[in-house]
Amino acid sequence: MLVAAAVCPSPPLLVPDVAAGAASELGTARTACAEALGVLAGARPELLLVVGPAGPGERPGPYAPGTPGSLEGVGVPARFCLGTAEGPAPEGRLPLALGVGAWLLERARWSSAPVEGLAVDTGLSAERCKEAGRELAGRVSRVALLVMGDGSACRSRKAPGYLDDRAAPFDAQVARALGTADSAGLAALDAALARELGAAGRAPWQVLAGAAEGARLSGRLLYEEAPYGVGYFVAAWS
């Protein structure tokens, strides 16, 4: 059963070495992420699952404890692992979103529960996402999720997807659902619109919606901004 969830943005810019001179611009977001991870630790889960989108060329599916990740693809030699391997380190590399999640956990010195990962195909239907979430919630009696993903990429003319008038209302819908632990609101997000707006967090958020069904969690929105024309959210459910 899902006992807690943290929702965090997934840009590599969260890592100060990547942001370099602009590192302070996401300082408030990092602080909010740390607070959300504290909520996860306080829930005393038996298993933590990091859920995020599989980017272009990345493999969707599960990732074992100890799977390595890095930021070498964005020019920074930072390396980290998804929790601790139970035996020899697994082969392969974490998708970038899961890698940022693993970095957040290492930064928080996570030791509260074993960690596994799930990279979600961004084209997966809402129903399939919810089904995956229900399966995750049923893994053990106390499950926590760290859900990585971004909102629309069209909030300004300098945004990756340029300005789209539909972006702000879409992100407002996301913020309301995350801030109130509204599973139905997340499940109702329009997959086609999310794709057009470049909102890669849609599928992971709908996995959370499925996992939270019947859990009766409450939510808090800890951060909501679009500093680079991309919607970033941090929320804690418990």
mmCIF file of C-alpha atoms in Angstrom:
data_model
loop_
_atom_site.group_PDB
_atom_site.id
_atom_site.type_symbol
_atom_site.label_atom_id
_atom_site.label_comp_id
_atom_site.label_asym_id
_atom_site.label_seq_id
_atom_site.Cartn_x
_atom_site.Cartn_y
_atom_site.Cartn_z
ATOM 1 C CA MET A 1 0.000 0.000 0.000
ATOM 2 C CA LEU A 2 1.194 3.505 -0.774
ATOM 3 C CA VAL A 3 2.039 5.346 2.446
ATOM 4 C CA ALA A 4 3.774 8.441 1.014
ATOM 5 C CA ALA A 5 4.890 10.060 -2.206
ATOM 6 C CA ALA A 6 7.195 12.891 -3.184
ATOM 7 C CA VAL A 7 6.896 14.607 -6.554
ATOM 8 C CA CYS A 8 9.981 16.419 -7.866
ATOM 9 C CA PRO A 9 11.055 17.984 -11.176
ATOM 10 C CA SER A 10 13.614 16.085 -13.211
ATOM 11 C CA PRO A 11 15.869 18.618 -15.007
ATOM 12 C CA PRO A 12 19.628 18.015 -14.686
ATOM 13 C CA LEU A 13 19.805 21.718 -13.769
ATOM 14 C CA LEU A 14 18.718 20.671 -10.269
ATOM 15 C CA VAL A 15 22.317 19.486 -9.835
ATOM 16 C CA PRO A 16 24.442 22.571 -9.012
ATOM 17 C CA ASP A 17 27.424 21.351 -11.036
ATOM 18 C CA VAL A 18 25.221 21.264 -14.137
ATOM 19 C CA ALA A 19 23.651 24.664 -13.500
ATOM 20 C CA ALA A 20 27.084 26.182 -12.711
ATOM 21 C CA GLY A 21 26.652 29.959 -12.431
ATOM 22 C CA ALA A 22 22.859 29.635 -12.454
ATOM 23 C CA ALA A 23 22.807 27.110 -9.595
ATOM 24 C CA SER A 24 21.106 29.534 -7.204
ATOM 25 C CA GLU A 25 18.078 29.870 -9.504
ATOM 26 C CA LEU A 26 16.788 26.426 -8.457
ATOM 27 C CA GLY A 27 17.925 26.641 -4.847
ATOM 28 C CA THR A 28 14.354 26.953 -3.595
ATOM 29 C CA ALA A 29 13.360 23.902 -5.646
ATOM 30 C CA ARG A 30 16.205 21.857 -4.122
ATOM 31 C CA THR A 31 15.115 22.875 -0.632
ATOM 32 C CA ALA A 32 11.541 21.834 -1.408
ATOM 33 C CA CYS A 33 12.760 18.483 -2.765
ATOM 34 C CA ALA A 34 14.680 17.869 0.452
ATOM 35 C CA GLU A 35 11.528 18.603 2.457
ATOM 36 C CA ALA A 36 9.497 16.191 0.324
ATOM 37 C CA LEU A 37 12.106 13.444 0.773
ATOM 38 C CA GLY A 38 11.908 14.039 4.514
ATOM 39 C CA VAL A 39 8.205 13.224 4.333
ATOM 40 C CA LEU A 40 9.054 9.932 2.605
ATOM 41 C CA ALA A 41 11.569 9.010 5.292
ATOM 42 C CA GLY A 42 9.090 9.883 8.024
ATOM 43 C CA ALA A 43 6.552 7.451 6.559
ATOM 44 C CA ARG A 44 8.914 4.515 7.281
ATOM 45 C CA PRO A 45 8.410 2.671 3.972
ATOM 46 C CA GLU A 46 9.612 -0.858 3.359
ATOM 47 C CA LEU A 47 10.379 -0.027 -0.284
ATOM 48 C CA LEU A 48 10.970 3.184 -2.211
ATOM 49 C CA LEU A 49 10.315 3.255 -5.950
ATOM 50 C CA VAL A 50 11.672 6.077 -8.088
ATOM 51 C CA VAL A 51 9.338 6.637 -11.040
ATOM 52 C CA GLY A 52 10.154 8.886 -13.986
ATOM 53 C CA PRO A 53 9.803 9.254 -17.742
ATOM 54 C CA ALA A 54 11.963 7.301 -20.168
ATOM 55 C CA GLY A 55 13.471 9.869 -22.517
ATOM 56 C CA PRO A 56 14.350 9.374 -26.195
ATOM 57 C CA GLY A 57 16.624 6.364 -26.585
ATOM 58 C CA GLU A 58 16.154 5.292 -22.953
ATOM 59 C CA ARG A 59 14.741 1.920 -21.927
ATOM 60 C CA PRO A 60 11.322 1.916 -20.241
ATOM 61 C CA GLY A 61 10.856 -0.630 -17.498
ATOM 62 C CA PRO A 62 12.199 -1.545 -14.061
ATOM 63 C CA TYR A 63 15.680 -0.721 -12.787
ATOM 64 C CA ALA A 64 17.289 -2.757 -10.013
ATOM 65 C CA PRO A 65 18.855 -1.423 -6.828
ATOM 66 C CA GLY A 66 22.407 -0.223 -7.411
ATOM 67 C CA THR A 67 21.916 0.621 -11.097
ATOM 68 C CA PRO A 68 24.456 3.349 -11.871
ATOM 69 C CA GLY A 69 23.658 6.730 -13.335
ATOM 70 C CA SER A 70 25.660 9.731 -14.439
ATOM 71 C CA LEU A 71 25.395 13.226 -15.857
ATOM 72 C CA GLU A 72 28.200 12.740 -18.349
ATOM 73 C CA GLY A 73 25.694 13.221 -21.159
ATOM 74 C CA VAL A 74 25.185 16.835 -20.059
ATOM 75 C CA GLY A 75 28.869 17.511 -19.589
ATOM 76 C CA VAL A 76 29.278 16.843 -15.857
ATOM 77 C CA PRO A 77 31.263 13.848 -14.528
ATOM 78 C CA ALA A 78 28.880 13.268 -11.585
ATOM 79 C CA ARG A 79 28.077 9.602 -10.909
ATOM 80 C CA PHE A 80 25.637 7.981 -8.505
ATOM 81 C CA CYS A 81 23.620 4.810 -7.954
ATOM 82 C CA LEU A 82 19.980 3.974 -7.388
ATOM 83 C CA GLY A 83 20.247 2.882 -3.789
ATOM 84 C CA THR A 84 22.509 -0.053 -2.960
ATOM 85 C CA ALA A 85 22.950 -3.221 -4.999
ATOM 86 C CA GLU A 86 22.156 -6.491 -3.241
ATOM 87 C CA GLY A 87 24.964 -8.203 -5.184
ATOM 88 C CA PRO A 88 27.140 -7.203 -8.143
ATOM 89 C CA ALA A 89 26.203 -3.822 -9.620
ATOM 90 C CA PRO A 90 23.541 -4.210 -12.341
ATOM 91 C CA GLU A 91 24.522 -3.518 -15.911
ATOM 92 C CA GLY A 92 23.170 -0.558 -17.845
ATOM 93 C CA ARG A 93 22.559 3.079 -16.973
ATOM 94 C CA LEU A 94 19.682 4.919 -15.384
ATOM 95 C CA PRO A 95 17.501 7.115 -17.585
ATOM 96 C CA LEU A 96 18.229 10.774 -16.920
ATOM 97 C CA ALA A 97 15.072 11.435 -14.868
ATOM 98 C CA LEU A 98 15.768 8.449 -12.593
ATOM 99 C CA GLY A 99 19.377 9.599 -12.373
ATOM 100 C CA VAL A 100 18.312 12.992 -11.053
ATOM 101 C CA GLY A 101 16.113 11.168 -8.556
ATOM 102 C CA ALA A 102 19.061 9.019 -7.477
ATOM 103 C CA TRP A 103 21.139 12.196 -7.064
ATOM 104 C CA LEU A 104 18.445 13.709 -4.831
ATOM 105 C CA LEU A 105 18.429 10.570 -2.691
ATOM 106 C CA GLU A 106 22.207 10.555 -2.338
ATOM 107 C CA ARG A 107 22.116 14.258 -1.460
ATOM 108 C CA ALA A 108 19.541 13.459 1.235
ATOM 109 C CA ARG A 109 21.625 10.465 2.436
ATOM 110 C CA TRP A 110 18.646 8.190 1.987
ATOM 111 C CA SER A 111 18.877 5.025 4.084
ATOM 112 C CA SER A 112 15.272 4.465 5.112
ATOM 113 C CA ALA A 113 14.389 1.641 2.687
ATOM 114 C CA PRO A 114 15.653 -0.271 -0.364
ATOM 115 C CA VAL A 115 15.323 1.654 -3.630
ATOM 116 C CA GLU A 116 14.205 0.470 -7.065
ATOM 117 C CA GLY A 117 13.283 2.377 -10.222
ATOM 118 C CA LEU A 118 10.653 2.392 -12.945
ATOM 119 C CA ALA A 119 11.059 4.340 -16.197
ATOM 120 C CA VAL A 120 7.683 4.972 -17.823
ATOM 121 C CA ASP A 121 7.098 5.243 -21.556
ATOM 122 C CA THR A 122 5.801 8.805 -22.032
ATOM 123 C CA GLY A 123 3.274 7.530 -24.570
ATOM 124 C CA LEU A 124 1.673 5.042 -22.162
ATOM 125 C CA SER A 125 -2.081 5.495 -21.810
ATOM 126 C CA ALA A 126 -3.589 6.785 -18.582
ATOM 127 C CA GLU A 127 -5.185 3.421 -17.843
ATOM 128 C CA ARG A 128 -1.911 1.542 -18.349
ATOM 129 C CA CYS A 129 -0.122 4.063 -16.127
ATOM 130 C CA LYS A 130 -2.685 3.614 -13.367
ATOM 131 C CA GLU A 131 -2.427 -0.164 -13.699
ATOM 132 C CA ALA A 132 1.351 0.083 -13.256
ATOM 133 C CA GLY A 133 0.824 2.247 -10.186
ATOM 134 C CA ARG A 134 -1.545 -0.261 -8.619
ATOM 135 C CA GLU A 135 1.048 -2.980 -9.143
ATOM 136 C CA LEU A 136 3.735 -0.866 -7.464
ATOM 137 C CA ALA A 137 1.499 -0.109 -4.485
ATOM 138 C CA GLY A 138 0.880 -3.825 -4.016
ATOM 139 C CA ARG A 139 4.547 -4.799 -3.877
ATOM 140 C CA VAL A 140 4.831 -4.663 -0.053
ATOM 141 C CA SER A 141 2.690 -3.399 2.815
ATOM 142 C CA ARG A 142 4.401 0.044 3.003
ATOM 143 C CA VAL A 143 5.437 1.537 -0.343
ATOM 144 C CA ALA A 144 6.703 5.062 -1.021
ATOM 145 C CA LEU A 145 7.176 6.714 -4.415
ATOM 146 C CA LEU A 146 9.583 9.405 -5.564
ATOM 147 C CA VAL A 147 7.945 10.626 -8.767
ATOM 148 C CA MET A 148 10.123 12.601 -11.169
ATOM 149 C CA GLY A 149 8.729 14.666 -14.026
ATOM 150 C CA ASP A 150 8.184 18.127 -15.465
ATOM 151 C CA GLY A 151 5.129 20.040 -16.590
ATOM 152 C CA SER A 152 4.610 21.892 -19.830
ATOM 153 C CA ALA A 153 7.642 23.149 -21.737
ATOM 154 C CA CYS A 154 5.723 26.040 -23.322
ATOM 155 C CA ARG A 155 5.324 28.678 -20.617
ATOM 156 C CA SER A 156 7.338 31.457 -22.308
ATOM 157 C CA ARG A 157 8.756 32.497 -25.658
ATOM 158 C CA LYS A 158 12.179 31.252 -24.529
ATOM 159 C CA ALA A 159 10.824 27.885 -23.396
ATOM 160 C CA PRO A 160 11.944 24.724 -25.212
ATOM 161 C CA GLY A 161 8.527 24.479 -26.887
ATOM 162 C CA TYR A 162 7.979 28.245 -27.275
ATOM 163 C CA LEU A 163 4.882 29.930 -25.816
ATOM 164 C CA ASP A 164 1.568 28.070 -25.895
ATOM 165 C CA ASP A 165 -1.502 29.618 -24.254
ATOM 166 C CA ARG A 166 -2.672 26.170 -23.166
ATOM 167 C CA ALA A 167 0.429 25.580 -21.036
ATOM 168 C CA ALA A 168 -0.440 27.690 -17.991
ATOM 169 C CA PRO A 169 -3.940 26.190 -17.560
ATOM 170 C CA PHE A 170 -2.511 22.682 -17.964
ATOM 171 C CA ASP A 171 0.120 23.332 -15.302
ATOM 172 C CA ALA A 172 -2.489 24.886 -13.020
ATOM 173 C CA GLN A 173 -4.511 21.660 -13.265
ATOM 174 C CA VAL A 174 -1.400 19.669 -12.352
ATOM 175 C CA ALA A 175 -0.606 21.956 -9.413
ATOM 176 C CA ARG A 176 -4.138 21.644 -8.014
ATOM 177 C CA ALA A 177 -4.068 17.855 -8.238
ATOM 178 C CA LEU A 178 -0.611 17.530 -6.712
ATOM 179 C CA GLY A 179 -1.378 19.984 -3.932
ATOM 180 C CA THR A 180 -4.525 18.142 -2.859
ATOM 181 C CA ALA A 181 -3.442 14.524 -3.514
ATOM 182 C CA ASP A 182 -6.200 14.356 -6.125
ATOM 183 C CA SER A 183 -5.629 11.028 -7.872
ATOM 184 C CA ALA A 184 -8.651 11.497 -10.097
ATOM 185 C CA GLY A 185 -7.366 14.904 -11.173
ATOM 186 C CA LEU A 186 -4.029 13.427 -12.201
ATOM 187 C CA ALA A 187 -5.717 10.545 -13.970
ATOM 188 C CA ALA A 188 -7.803 13.028 -15.964
ATOM 189 C CA LEU A 189 -4.800 14.808 -17.487
ATOM 190 C CA ASP A 190 -5.073 14.835 -21.275
ATOM 191 C CA ALA A 191 -2.270 12.672 -22.680
ATOM 192 C CA ALA A 192 -2.458 14.209 -26.151
ATOM 193 C CA LEU A 193 -2.315 17.744 -24.776
ATOM 194 C CA ALA A 194 0.550 16.799 -22.468
ATOM 195 C CA ARG A 195 2.492 15.473 -25.453
ATOM 196 C CA GLU A 196 1.879 18.654 -27.450
ATOM 197 C CA LEU A 197 3.047 20.766 -24.508
ATOM 198 C CA GLY A 198 6.122 18.607 -23.837
ATOM 199 C CA ALA A 199 4.931 17.662 -20.335
ATOM 200 C CA ALA A 200 6.964 14.488 -19.757
ATOM 201 C CA GLY A 201 5.697 14.187 -16.181
ATOM 202 C CA ARG A 202 2.197 13.214 -17.295
ATOM 203 C CA ALA A 203 2.796 9.454 -17.402
ATOM 204 C CA PRO A 204 4.695 9.214 -14.067
ATOM 205 C CA TRP A 205 2.023 11.345 -12.369
ATOM 206 C CA GLN A 206 -0.654 8.976 -13.637
ATOM 207 C CA VAL A 207 1.344 6.043 -12.251
ATOM 208 C CA LEU A 208 1.129 7.879 -8.919
ATOM 209 C CA ALA A 209 -2.619 8.273 -9.441
ATOM 210 C CA GLY A 210 -3.015 4.516 -9.731
ATOM 211 C CA ALA A 211 -0.765 3.793 -6.758
ATOM 212 C CA ALA A 212 -2.666 6.219 -4.538
ATOM 213 C CA GLU A 213 -6.136 4.808 -5.219
ATOM 214 C CA GLY A 214 -7.751 4.060 -1.879
ATOM 215 C CA ALA A 215 -4.738 5.263 0.129
ATOM 216 C CA ARG A 216 -6.495 8.388 1.474
ATOM 217 C CA LEU A 217 -3.362 10.507 1.479
ATOM 218 C CA SER A 218 -3.273 14.279 1.899
ATOM 219 C CA GLY A 219 -1.076 16.515 -0.244
ATOM 220 C CA ARG A 220 0.985 19.688 0.011
ATOM 221 C CA LEU A 221 2.366 21.675 -2.903
ATOM 222 C CA LEU A 222 5.822 22.822 -1.802
ATOM 223 C CA TYR A 223 7.021 24.505 -4.989
ATOM 224 C CA GLU A 224 5.504 25.672 -8.270
ATOM 225 C CA GLU A 225 7.473 27.767 -10.755
ATOM 226 C CA ALA A 226 8.417 27.906 -14.442
ATOM 227 C CA PRO A 227 11.886 29.514 -14.284
ATOM 228 C CA TYR A 228 12.948 28.432 -17.785
ATOM 229 C CA GLY A 229 9.499 28.307 -19.337
ATOM 230 C CA VAL A 230 9.043 24.740 -18.034
ATOM 231 C CA GLY A 231 6.604 23.891 -15.260
ATOM 232 C CA TYR A 232 8.373 22.516 -12.185
ATOM 233 C CA PHE A 233 6.462 21.170 -9.174
ATOM 234 C CA VAL A 234 7.402 19.722 -5.791
ATOM 235 C CA ALA A 235 4.729 18.060 -3.689
ATOM 236 C CA ALA A 236 4.505 15.707 -0.729
ATOM 237 C CA TRP A 237 1.718 13.204 -0.110
ATOM 238 C CA SER A 238 1.344 11.392 3.192
#
